[in-house]
Structure formats: C-alpha cells, structure tokens
Amino acid sequence: MTNRRRFLEKGLLTIPFLSNLNVFGQDSVKKPIVISTWDSGIPVNEAAMTILKEPKGRALDAVEKGANQIEDTINCCVGLGGNPDREGKVTLDACIMDEKMNCGGVAFMENIKHPISVARKVMEDTPHVLLVGEGARQFAIEKGFKAEKDELSDDAKKSYENWLKKSEYKPVKNIELQQNNAFEKRKGPFAPQFLENGDFNHDTMALLALDHSGNISGACTTSGMGFKMRGRVGDSPIIGAGLYVDNEVGACTGSGQGEEVIRIAGAAMVVEFMRQGKSPEMACKLAIERLVKINPKKARDFQVGFIALNKKGQYGSYAVNPGFVFSVTTAPGNGRVIKAKSYFN
Ligand code: SD4
C-alpha cells in the first residue's frame, strides 16, 4: 500500500471519530447553559441552574431567578444596594425577553427590590413593553411588590460621599480596576468589585440561558451608571440595545457605557451578525468594532462588553477595553469565569 493511500484511509477513519468528539464544537447542542456578565455572575448562574437542571426548567424562569439573586445582594453593585444618581437616589433599569419575542422592561424605577420581576410582569400582564419612573413603581406596587425604604447601602453611601467631593461625572472603566489589583483585594470570591477609593466598578448583571427544550431567554438588571443625571436611562432596559433574544438564532446582552450601546443598537446588532453565520465571539467583536469606529479616541476611555449565546449553546464575548470577564455554567457547581478578548490591549 502506498503511503498516500494509507494516509487517505487513515484520514477517512479519523474524520467521523473527530466529529463524534465534537472537536470543532459545531455538531451537538450544548444545553442547558447560562452565561452572565462579570465574575459576580457565578452565584447568579448557580441560581439560574436550579431551574435549568430540570428537564422542563424554562430559560425565562432561570434568567429571572438569576437576576433576582443579585438584586437580593445587599451592598452590591446591582439593585437597591447599587450606586445612586447625582442626587443620591438609586434608580433601577431592567428588561427581560423570552423565546417568543415577548419582552418587558422598567426604567428609572425607585424603591422596588426586584426590577427584573416587575419587567416580567410588564411583559406578561400589560400591552406595553416599557414602564418608567413613578408609573413603573405604581404598577409594581399594584402587582404586590413591596416599596422598600429610601436609603443607600453602606458601600453606596461611602461611594456617594466620595463622589460628592468633586461631583464629576466620570464613569470608571474596569481596566483601572485591574491596574489597582482590585480583583485580588476583594473581600470574598463573589464580593462586588470596588475600586480602592470606594467607587463601584460596574452596575449591571445581564444573563442569557438556553434550556433543555432548546429555548433561549435573557435578562438584564442594573442601577445604571453611578452618579448619572436624575432621570438618565442607559441601554440595560432597552430591548435591542442592552438585550436581545431571537430564538431562531441566539441572544446577546452586555455591560458598560449605555449611551455607546444604544447608539449602535448593540444587542440586536450582535444577534444579526450571528444570523449571518458569525460565531458568538465574532458577532460581539464586529459590534465592538462598529462602536470603536464611531470615535476611536474616545473609545479608549469607556468600557462596553457584550456576551452572546447561540442556539447550539456556543458562547462568546468581546469588549472595548481589557478587564471585562463573564461567567459560564453548564451544570450545578461548574461555573467558571472567562476573560473576554478586547479591541484595545
Ligand atoms: C448603563 N449599561 O446604565 C449600564 C451600566 C453598566 O456596568 O453596565 N455598568 O449604562
């Protein structure tokens, strides 16, 4: 037998073996899976997994439960414990989207602990998609949510007092967090990320889940950029900007400077790139490149990170600047944190 023939026969035998092993990662659908922004996504994913691990567990319930987990965390960067606006008030934004293109959101809402669950009620119990401010709060109370006291968490108070010294609106991008080695300085494995001077680093928890039935849903919840103007709303409650789900293709969400994300309809753009056949990471990268192209100089000074998940359970992420991380969980207890690649190094 010639060497060439032997090589060909060996090659033919090897190909099915390789594809069974799913070496190219394209063949089988990996589900269930949940991915979320930041390393604080690990306990969030774990909460979502309590639903996803059940054969009939629904992705929509999973993302709501995950978001509730962090909204419940006192002194965290998300929810009522989060950072206030310039007037010292915490205002919350959130949205949710299911596998049937149903969606709901709340923005500029005060005193309600679980904005993601109010967003779900907007989706399920009203003809609308987005309720804001006092209207959102009233709706929440009508639906049985409790109005919480108007007070800052200890960390937020510290952060606000520190901010008042200069009163400058200067969002801190998370690359500075790494420079301060704050990852190492955090109190516990899942403690929120604070800069040395007491400032919060990020404010948003966004997650995407694919359930056993192959359905995708997403949720995004935030107290928004710290020290924003009163009434300011970012990308996080805006369907198509902060979150988008198309069950035929996949889903995207993210974290970072909301104004920049709204400008390019970020999450919807990433999903459209996946529809064109791009991998989740490549789709995120192309959207980030679009965002940087608008103003390359300015882009060095802000952070945006997208995460995306497709119907096959493949996931990916890309950010403008280094420092963005995301969490991936496919079974209870196996969550891991992955560093996103970035446009600038
Ligand atoms: C906003 N996208 O309000 C949010 C903020 C954020 O980590 O993601 N911070 O613009």
Tab-separated table of C-alpha atoms in Angstrom, residues 35 37 95 97 206-209 216-220 238-246 249-255 261 265-274 280 283-285 287-288 304-310 316-318:
chain	number	residue	atom	x	y	z
A	35	ILE	CA	-23.788	32.824	30.727
A	37	THR	CA	-21.636	39.353	32.795
A	95	CYS	CA	-35.585	44.163	30.942
A	97	MET	CA	-37.100	38.744	26.793
A	206	ALA	CA	-27.031	40.506	32.444
A	207	LEU	CA	-27.570	36.849	31.635
A	208	LEU	CA	-28.632	34.529	28.840
A	209	ALA	CA	-29.863	30.943	29.188
A	216	ILE	CA	-33.309	30.946	24.875
A	217	SER	CA	-34.234	33.837	27.172
A	218	GLY	CA	-32.340	36.782	28.589
A	219	ALA	CA	-32.486	39.292	31.425
A	220	CYS	CA	-30.614	42.452	32.304
A	238	ILE	CA	-33.858	48.908	26.190
A	239	ILE	CA	-34.731	45.873	24.095
A	240	GLY	CA	-32.327	45.747	21.148
A	241	ALA	CA	-29.651	47.766	22.963
A	242	GLY	CA	-28.971	46.129	26.340
A	243	LEU	CA	-30.621	42.799	25.498
A	244	TYR	CA	-31.968	40.968	22.501
A	245	VAL	CA	-33.195	37.406	22.044
A	246	ASP	CA	-34.156	35.748	18.786
A	249	VAL	CA	-30.577	32.463	16.161
A	250	GLY	CA	-29.357	33.355	19.640
A	251	ALA	CA	-29.160	36.184	22.117
A	252	CYS	CA	-26.895	38.970	23.295
A	253	THR	CA	-26.607	41.237	26.298
A	254	GLY	CA	-23.848	43.234	27.918
A	255	SER	CA	-22.493	45.749	30.328
A	261	VAL	CA	-24.512	50.671	23.237
A	265	ALA	CA	-28.463	49.076	18.887
A	266	GLY	CA	-25.779	46.779	20.285
A	267	ALA	CA	-27.514	43.559	21.324
A	268	ALA	CA	-29.692	43.442	18.212
A	269	MET	CA	-26.639	44.043	16.050
A	270	VAL	CA	-24.782	41.104	17.612
A	271	VAL	CA	-27.784	38.814	17.042
A	272	GLU	CA	-27.971	39.917	13.400
A	273	PHE	CA	-24.281	39.078	12.927
A	274	MET	CA	-24.969	35.611	14.360
A	280	PRO	CA	-20.925	34.462	19.096
A	283	ALA	CA	-20.502	38.688	16.301
A	284	CYS	CA	-19.591	40.528	19.532
A	285	LYS	CA	-16.260	41.576	18.038
A	287	ALA	CA	-20.309	45.070	17.012
A	288	ILE	CA	-17.488	46.325	19.260
A	304	VAL	CA	-18.529	48.047	26.777
A	305	GLY	CA	-18.548	44.248	26.868
A	306	PHE	CA	-21.014	42.033	25.033
A	307	ILE	CA	-21.765	38.375	25.725
A	308	ALA	CA	-23.626	36.194	23.225
A	309	LEU	CA	-25.104	32.699	23.101
A	310	ASN	CA	-26.399	30.848	20.059
A	316	GLY	CA	-18.568	34.227	23.184
A	317	SER	CA	-17.747	37.709	24.299
A	318	TYR	CA	-15.776	40.781	23.275
